[in-house]
Tab-separated table of C-alpha atoms in Angstrom:
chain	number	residue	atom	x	y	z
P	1	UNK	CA	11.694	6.022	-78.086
P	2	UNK	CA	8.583	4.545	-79.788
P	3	UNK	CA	4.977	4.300	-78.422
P	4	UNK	CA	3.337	1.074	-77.891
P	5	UNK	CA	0.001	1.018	-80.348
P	6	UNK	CA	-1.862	3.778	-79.233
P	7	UNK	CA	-0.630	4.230	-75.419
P	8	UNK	CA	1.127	6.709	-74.057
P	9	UNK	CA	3.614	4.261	-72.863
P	10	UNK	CA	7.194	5.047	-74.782
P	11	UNK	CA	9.953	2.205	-75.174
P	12	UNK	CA	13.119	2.010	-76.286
P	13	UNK	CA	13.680	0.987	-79.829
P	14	UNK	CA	15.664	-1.961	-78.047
P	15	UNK	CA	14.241	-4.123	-75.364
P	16	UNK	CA	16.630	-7.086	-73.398
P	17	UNK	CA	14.859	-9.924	-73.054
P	18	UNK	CA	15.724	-13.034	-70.198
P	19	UNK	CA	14.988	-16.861	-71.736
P	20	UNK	CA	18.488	-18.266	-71.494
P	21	UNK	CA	20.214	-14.681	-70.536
P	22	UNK	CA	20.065	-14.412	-66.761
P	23	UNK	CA	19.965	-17.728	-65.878
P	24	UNK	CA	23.940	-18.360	-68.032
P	25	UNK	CA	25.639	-15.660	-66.045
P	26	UNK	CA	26.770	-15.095	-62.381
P	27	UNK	CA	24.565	-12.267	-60.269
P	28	UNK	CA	26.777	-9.567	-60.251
P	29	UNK	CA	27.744	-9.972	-64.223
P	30	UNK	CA	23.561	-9.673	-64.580
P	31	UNK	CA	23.576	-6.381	-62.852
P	32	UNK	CA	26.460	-5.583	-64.862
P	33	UNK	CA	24.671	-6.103	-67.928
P	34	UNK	CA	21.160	-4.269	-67.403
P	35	UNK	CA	23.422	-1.433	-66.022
P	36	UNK	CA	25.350	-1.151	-69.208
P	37	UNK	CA	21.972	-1.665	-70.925
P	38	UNK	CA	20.151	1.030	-68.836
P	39	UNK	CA	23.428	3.487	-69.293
P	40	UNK	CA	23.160	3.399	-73.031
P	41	UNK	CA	19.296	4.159	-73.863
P	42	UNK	CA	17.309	0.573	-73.300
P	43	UNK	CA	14.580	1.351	-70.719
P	44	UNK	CA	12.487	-1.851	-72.070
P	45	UNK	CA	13.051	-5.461	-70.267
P	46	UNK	CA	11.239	-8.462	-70.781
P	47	UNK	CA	10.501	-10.956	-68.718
P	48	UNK	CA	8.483	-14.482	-68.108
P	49	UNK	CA	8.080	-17.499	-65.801
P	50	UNK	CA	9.833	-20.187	-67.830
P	51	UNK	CA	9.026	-24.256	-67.417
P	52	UNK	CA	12.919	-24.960	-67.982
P	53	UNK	CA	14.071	-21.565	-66.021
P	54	UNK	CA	11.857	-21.323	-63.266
P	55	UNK	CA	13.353	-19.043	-61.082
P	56	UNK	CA	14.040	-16.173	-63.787
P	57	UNK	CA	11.956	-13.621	-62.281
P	58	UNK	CA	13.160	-13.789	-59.136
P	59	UNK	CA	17.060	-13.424	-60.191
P	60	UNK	CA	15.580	-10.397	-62.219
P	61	UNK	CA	13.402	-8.522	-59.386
P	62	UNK	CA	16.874	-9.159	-57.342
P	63	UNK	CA	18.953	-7.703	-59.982
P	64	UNK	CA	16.434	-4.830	-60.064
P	65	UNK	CA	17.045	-3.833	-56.106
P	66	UNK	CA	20.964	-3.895	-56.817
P	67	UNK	CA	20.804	-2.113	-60.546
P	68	UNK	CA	21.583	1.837	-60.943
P	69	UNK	CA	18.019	2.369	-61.612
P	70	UNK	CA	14.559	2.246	-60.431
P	71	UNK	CA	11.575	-0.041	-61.448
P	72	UNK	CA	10.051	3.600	-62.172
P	73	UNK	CA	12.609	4.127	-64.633
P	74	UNK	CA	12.048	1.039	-67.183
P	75	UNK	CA	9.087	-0.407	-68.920
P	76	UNK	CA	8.249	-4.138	-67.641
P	77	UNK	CA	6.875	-6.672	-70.138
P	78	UNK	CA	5.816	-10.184	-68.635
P	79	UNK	CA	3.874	-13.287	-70.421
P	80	UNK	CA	1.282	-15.579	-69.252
P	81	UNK	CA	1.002	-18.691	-70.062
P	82	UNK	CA	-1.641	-21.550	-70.355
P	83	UNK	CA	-0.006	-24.448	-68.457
P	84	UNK	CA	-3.185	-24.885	-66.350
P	85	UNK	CA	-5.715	-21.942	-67.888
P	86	UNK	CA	-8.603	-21.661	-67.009
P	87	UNK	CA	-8.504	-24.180	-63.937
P	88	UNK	CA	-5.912	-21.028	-62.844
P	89	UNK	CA	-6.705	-17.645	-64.230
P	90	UNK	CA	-4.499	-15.277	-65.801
P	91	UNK	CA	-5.053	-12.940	-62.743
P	92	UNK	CA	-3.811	-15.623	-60.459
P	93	UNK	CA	-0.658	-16.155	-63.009
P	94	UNK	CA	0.296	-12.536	-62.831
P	95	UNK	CA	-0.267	-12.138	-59.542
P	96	UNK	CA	2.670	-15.570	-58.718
P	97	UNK	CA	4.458	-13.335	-61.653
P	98	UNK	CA	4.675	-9.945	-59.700
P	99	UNK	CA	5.367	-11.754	-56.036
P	100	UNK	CA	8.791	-13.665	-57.684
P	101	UNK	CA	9.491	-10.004	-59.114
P	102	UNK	CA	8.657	-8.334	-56.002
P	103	UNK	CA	7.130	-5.475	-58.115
P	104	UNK	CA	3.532	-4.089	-57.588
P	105	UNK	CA	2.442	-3.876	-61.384
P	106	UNK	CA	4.027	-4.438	-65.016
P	107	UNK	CA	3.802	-2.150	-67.552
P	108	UNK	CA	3.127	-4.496	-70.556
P	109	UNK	CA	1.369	-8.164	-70.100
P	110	UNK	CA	1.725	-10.066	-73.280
P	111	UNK	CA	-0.628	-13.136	-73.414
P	112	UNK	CA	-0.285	-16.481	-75.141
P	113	UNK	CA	-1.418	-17.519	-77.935
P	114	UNK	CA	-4.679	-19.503	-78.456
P	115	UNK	CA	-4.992	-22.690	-79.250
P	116	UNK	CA	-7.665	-23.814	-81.345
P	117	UNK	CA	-10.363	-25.344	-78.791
P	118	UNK	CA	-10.356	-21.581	-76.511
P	119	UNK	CA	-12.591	-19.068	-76.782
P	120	UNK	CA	-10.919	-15.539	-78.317
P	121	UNK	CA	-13.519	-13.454	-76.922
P	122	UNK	CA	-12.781	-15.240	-72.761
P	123	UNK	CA	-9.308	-14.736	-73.344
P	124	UNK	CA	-9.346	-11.486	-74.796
P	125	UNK	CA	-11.808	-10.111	-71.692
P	126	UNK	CA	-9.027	-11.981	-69.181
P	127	UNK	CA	-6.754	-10.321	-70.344
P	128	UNK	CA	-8.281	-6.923	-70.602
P	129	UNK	CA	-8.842	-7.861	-66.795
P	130	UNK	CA	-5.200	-7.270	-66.200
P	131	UNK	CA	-5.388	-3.779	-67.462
P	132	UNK	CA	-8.392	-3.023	-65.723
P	133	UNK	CA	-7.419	-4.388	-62.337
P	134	UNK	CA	-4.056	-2.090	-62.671
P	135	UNK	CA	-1.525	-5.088	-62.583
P	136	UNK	CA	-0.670	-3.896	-66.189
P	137	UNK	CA	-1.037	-0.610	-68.427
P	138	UNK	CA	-1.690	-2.625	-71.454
P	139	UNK	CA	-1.268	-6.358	-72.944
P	140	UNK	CA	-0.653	-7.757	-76.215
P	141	UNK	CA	-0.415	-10.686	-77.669
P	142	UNK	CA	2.948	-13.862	-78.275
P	143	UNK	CA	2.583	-15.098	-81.613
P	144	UNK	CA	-1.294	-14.741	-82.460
P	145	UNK	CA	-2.639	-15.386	-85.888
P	146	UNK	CA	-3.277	-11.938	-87.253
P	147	UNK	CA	-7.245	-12.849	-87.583
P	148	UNK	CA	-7.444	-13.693	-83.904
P	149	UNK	CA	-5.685	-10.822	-82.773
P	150	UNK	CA	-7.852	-8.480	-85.268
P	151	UNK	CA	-11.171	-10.711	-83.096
P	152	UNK	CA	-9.773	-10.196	-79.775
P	153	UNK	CA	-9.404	-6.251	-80.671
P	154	UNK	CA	-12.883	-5.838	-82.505
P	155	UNK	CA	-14.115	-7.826	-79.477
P	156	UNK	CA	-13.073	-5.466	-76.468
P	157	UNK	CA	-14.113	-2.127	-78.702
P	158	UNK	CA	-17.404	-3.584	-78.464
P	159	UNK	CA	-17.323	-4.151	-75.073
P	160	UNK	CA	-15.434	-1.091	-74.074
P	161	UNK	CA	-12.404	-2.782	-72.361
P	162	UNK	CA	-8.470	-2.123	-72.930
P	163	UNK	CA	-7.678	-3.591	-76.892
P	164	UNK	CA	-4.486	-5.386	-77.614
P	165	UNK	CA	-1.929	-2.775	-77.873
P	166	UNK	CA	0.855	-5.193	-79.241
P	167	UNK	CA	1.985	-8.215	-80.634
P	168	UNK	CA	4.873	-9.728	-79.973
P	169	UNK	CA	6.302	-12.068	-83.366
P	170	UNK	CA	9.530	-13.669	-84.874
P	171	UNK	CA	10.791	-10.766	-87.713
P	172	UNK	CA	14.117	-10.851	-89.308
P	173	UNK	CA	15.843	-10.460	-92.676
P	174	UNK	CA	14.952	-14.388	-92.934
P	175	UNK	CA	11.204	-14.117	-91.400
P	176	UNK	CA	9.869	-11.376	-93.518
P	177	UNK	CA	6.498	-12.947	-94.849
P	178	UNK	CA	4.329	-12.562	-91.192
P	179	UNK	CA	4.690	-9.294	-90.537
P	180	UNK	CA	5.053	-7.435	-93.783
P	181	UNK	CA	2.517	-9.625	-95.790
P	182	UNK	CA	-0.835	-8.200	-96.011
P	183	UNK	CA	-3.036	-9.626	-93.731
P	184	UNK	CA	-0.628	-8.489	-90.879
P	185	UNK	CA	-0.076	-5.188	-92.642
P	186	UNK	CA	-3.919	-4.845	-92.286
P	187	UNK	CA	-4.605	-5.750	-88.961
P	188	UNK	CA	-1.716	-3.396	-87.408
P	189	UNK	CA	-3.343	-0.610	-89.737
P	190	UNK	CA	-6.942	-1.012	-88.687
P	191	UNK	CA	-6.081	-1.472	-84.854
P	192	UNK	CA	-3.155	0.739	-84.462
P	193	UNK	CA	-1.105	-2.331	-82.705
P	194	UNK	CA	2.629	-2.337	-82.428
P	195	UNK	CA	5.164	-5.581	-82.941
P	196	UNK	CA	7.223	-6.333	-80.708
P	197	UNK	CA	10.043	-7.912	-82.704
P	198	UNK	CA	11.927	-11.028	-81.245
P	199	UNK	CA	14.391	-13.789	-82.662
P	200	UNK	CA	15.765	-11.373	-85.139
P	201	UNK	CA	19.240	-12.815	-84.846
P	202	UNK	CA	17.831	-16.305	-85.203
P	203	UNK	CA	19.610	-16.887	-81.902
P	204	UNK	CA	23.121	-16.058	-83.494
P	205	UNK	CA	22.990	-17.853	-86.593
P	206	UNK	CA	22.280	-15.096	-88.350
P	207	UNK	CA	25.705	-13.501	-86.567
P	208	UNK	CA	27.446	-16.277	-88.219
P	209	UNK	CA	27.271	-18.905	-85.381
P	210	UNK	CA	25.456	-21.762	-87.760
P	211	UNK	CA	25.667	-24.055	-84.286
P	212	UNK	CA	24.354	-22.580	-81.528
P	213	UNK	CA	25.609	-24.050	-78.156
P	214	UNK	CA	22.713	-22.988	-76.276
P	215	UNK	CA	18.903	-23.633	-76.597
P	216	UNK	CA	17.479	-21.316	-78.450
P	217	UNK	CA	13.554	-20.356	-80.314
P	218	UNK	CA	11.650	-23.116	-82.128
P	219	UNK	CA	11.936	-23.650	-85.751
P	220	UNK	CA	8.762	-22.196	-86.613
P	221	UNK	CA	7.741	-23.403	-90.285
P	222	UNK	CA	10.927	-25.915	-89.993
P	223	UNK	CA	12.689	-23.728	-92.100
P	224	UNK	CA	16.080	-23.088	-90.127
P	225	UNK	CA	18.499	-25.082	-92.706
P	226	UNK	CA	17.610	-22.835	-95.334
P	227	UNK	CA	17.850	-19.780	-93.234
P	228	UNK	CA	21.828	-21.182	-92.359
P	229	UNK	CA	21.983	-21.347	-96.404
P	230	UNK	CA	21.036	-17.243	-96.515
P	231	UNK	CA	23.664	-16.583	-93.969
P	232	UNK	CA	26.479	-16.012	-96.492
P	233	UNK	CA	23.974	-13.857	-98.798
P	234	UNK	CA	23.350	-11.548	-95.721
P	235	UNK	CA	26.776	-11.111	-95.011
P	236	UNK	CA	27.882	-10.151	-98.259
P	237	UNK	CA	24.927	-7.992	-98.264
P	238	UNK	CA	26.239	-6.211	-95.052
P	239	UNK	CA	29.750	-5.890	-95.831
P	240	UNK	CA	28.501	-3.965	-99.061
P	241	UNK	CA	27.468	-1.470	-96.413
P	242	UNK	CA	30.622	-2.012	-94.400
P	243	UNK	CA	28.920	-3.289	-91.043
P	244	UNK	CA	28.380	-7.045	-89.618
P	245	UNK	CA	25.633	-9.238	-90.228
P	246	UNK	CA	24.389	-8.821	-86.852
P	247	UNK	CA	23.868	-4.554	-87.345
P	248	UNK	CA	22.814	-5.012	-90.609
P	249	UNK	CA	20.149	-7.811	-89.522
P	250	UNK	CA	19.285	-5.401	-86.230
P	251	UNK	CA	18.622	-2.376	-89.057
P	252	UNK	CA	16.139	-4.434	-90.679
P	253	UNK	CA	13.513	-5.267	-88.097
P	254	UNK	CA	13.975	-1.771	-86.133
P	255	UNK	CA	13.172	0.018	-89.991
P	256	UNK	CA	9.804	-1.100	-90.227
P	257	UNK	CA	7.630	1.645	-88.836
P	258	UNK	CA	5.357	-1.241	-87.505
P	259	UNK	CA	8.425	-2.177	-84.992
P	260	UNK	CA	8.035	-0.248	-81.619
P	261	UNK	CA	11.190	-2.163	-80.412
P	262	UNK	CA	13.172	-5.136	-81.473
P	263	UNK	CA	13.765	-7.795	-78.642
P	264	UNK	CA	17.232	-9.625	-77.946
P	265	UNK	CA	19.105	-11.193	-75.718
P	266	UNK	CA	22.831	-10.537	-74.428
P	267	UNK	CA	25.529	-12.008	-72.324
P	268	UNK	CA	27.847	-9.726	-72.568
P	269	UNK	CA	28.004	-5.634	-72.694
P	270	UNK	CA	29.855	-5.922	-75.926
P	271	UNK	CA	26.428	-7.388	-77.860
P	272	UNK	CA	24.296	-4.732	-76.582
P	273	UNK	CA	26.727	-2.371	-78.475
P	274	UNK	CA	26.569	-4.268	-81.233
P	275	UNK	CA	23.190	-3.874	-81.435
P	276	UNK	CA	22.745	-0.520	-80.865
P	277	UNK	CA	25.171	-0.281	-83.711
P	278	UNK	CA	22.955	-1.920	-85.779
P	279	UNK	CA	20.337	0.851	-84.584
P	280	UNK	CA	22.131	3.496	-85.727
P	281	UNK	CA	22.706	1.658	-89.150
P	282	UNK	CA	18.548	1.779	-89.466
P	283	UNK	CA	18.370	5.818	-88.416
P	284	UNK	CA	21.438	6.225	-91.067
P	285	UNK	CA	21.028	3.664	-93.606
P	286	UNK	CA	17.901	2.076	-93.202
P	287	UNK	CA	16.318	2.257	-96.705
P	288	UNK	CA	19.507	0.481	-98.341
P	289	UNK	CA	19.076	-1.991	-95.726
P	290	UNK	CA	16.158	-2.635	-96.278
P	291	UNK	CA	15.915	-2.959	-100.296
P	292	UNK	CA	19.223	-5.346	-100.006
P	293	UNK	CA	17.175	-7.480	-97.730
P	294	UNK	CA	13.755	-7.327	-99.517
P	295	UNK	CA	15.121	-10.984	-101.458
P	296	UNK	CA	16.952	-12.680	-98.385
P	297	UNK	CA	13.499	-13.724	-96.302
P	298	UNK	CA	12.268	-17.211	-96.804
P	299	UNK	CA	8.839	-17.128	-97.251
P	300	UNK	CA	7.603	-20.554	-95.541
P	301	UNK	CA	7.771	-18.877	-92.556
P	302	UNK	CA	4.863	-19.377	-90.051
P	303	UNK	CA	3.332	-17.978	-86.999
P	304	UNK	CA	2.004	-20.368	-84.809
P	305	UNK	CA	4.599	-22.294	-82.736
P	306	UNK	CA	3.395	-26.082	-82.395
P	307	UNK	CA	1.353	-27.117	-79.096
P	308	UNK	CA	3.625	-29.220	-77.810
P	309	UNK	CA	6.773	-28.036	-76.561
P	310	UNK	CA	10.682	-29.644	-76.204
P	311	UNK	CA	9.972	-29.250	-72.194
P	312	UNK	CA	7.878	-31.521	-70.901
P	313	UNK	CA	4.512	-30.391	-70.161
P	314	UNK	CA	4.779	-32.445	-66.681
P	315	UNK	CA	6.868	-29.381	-65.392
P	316	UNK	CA	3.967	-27.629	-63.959
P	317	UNK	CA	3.619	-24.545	-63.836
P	318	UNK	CA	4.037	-24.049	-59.796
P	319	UNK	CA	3.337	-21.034	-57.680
């Protein structure tokens, strides 16, 4: 278990996340699965309203009243968005959030991040709001530039309000640059803010699976074609060590101290062991892991995802 930032809020070094999990596999194989995941160590779940899966929080707050555990038992992570902000305020989001999960508060509220004409300083007091209010412990940010994060955190010790207690970004063996170059490595110095790794696996391709079937994170930087050209590097790299691609990609992001947990998604019980595999590979071998990655990352990666999105922004968001 890892602490988020400076909270007293411990999560598992993995986290299951739900975009294009829940919404592939029957009801009782989801309660299956966060069972499984509960039963071996993960006690951190994310969770969103998505435009092209609308109804994933409620399949989730149902799979919570049939799982083994308690809501008391996990940590809760949920986003808000800005698919009608301000008109509809981040309060008012959560609020729709907590109803489809049919929980009372989250534990972690990761917001957005800005675009260029909003103010850092409203959104950053919004947010804050959430804390305040008690609908979450803490919130973080999705994908802010590491200056606007460092604002938004400066901002709310000045005003005495709840700072950003983590940031959520891509980081993998292939998107190094963000997180480990230095004005990152600065920011989550100064401020004391964990990441929240996601799309470490490059959804699958970097398990070998160079064609997805399923949708999966944008091409940030539109570098993906040279990531599929580092694939056989990374294996070769792994079976030095004598594990798969996908462990020895999991080791990476879970070795840097700046990780608190590593986001993924699964279908199945046997990924999830995979993965944890790949945990044990960082608490065992995570040095060697890390110097043979230190030339595999392509360095045009970038953090911003573009404004416009593949769904279209007609699919309101609708309470």
């Amino acid at each position: 278990m890892r602490n988020i930032g400076k909270s007293d809020i411990a999560v598992s070094e993995l986290s299951l996340g739900s975009w294009h999990t829940y919404s592939r596999l029957s009801f009782e194989a989801n309660v299956n699965l966060i069972n499984h995941a509960y039963e071996r160590g993960i006690r951190f779940f994310d969770v969103a309203y998505y435009r092209d899966k609308p109804h994933t929080e409620v399949l989730f707050g149902r799979m919570l009243q049939e799982a083994s555990f308690s809501r008391d038992d996990i940590v809760i992570a949920e986003k808000v968005w800005y698919f009608d902000y301000p008109e509809r305020s981040l309060t008012a989001q959560l609020d729709a959030s907590m109803r489809r999960l049919a929980v009372e508060r989250v534990d972690v509220i990761i917001v957005e991040h800005p675009r260029a004409e909003m103010s850092v300083e409203r959104l950053a007091r919004d947010a804050a709001e959430l804390v305040t209010s008690g609908r979450a412990r803490v919130w973080g940010g999705l994908n802010w530039r590491p200056e606007l994060i460092r604002q938004a955190h400066d901002f709310c010790v000045a005003e005495g309000l709840p700072t950003p207690e983590l940031v959520q970004l891509k980081y993998s063996v292939v998107r190094q640059n963000v997180v480990d170059g230095p004005d990152y490595q600065a920011v989550l110095a100064d401020t004391g803010m964990s990441v929240h790794a996601s799309d470490s696996l490059e959804g699958g391709i970097l398990t070998g699976n160079l064609s997805p079937s399923r949708h999966i994170g944008l091409d940030i930087g539109g570098i993906r074609d040279d990531i599929k050209a580092r694939v056989p590097a990374i294996e070769k790299a792994a079976a030095s060590l004598g594990v798969t691609a996908a462990e020895f990609s999991i080791a990476f992001a879970v070795g840097s101290p700046n990780v608190c947990s590593l986001l993924f998604g699964a279908t199945r019980p046997e990924q999830i062991d995979s993965n944890l595999r790949g945990l044990e590979l960082a608490r065992t071998r995570g040095e060697e892991v890390r110097a043979l990655a230190r030339e595999l990352g392509v360095d045009k990666h970038e953090i911003d995802p573009p404004y416009g999105h593949d769904v279209p922004l007609t699919a309101d968001f609708v309470a």
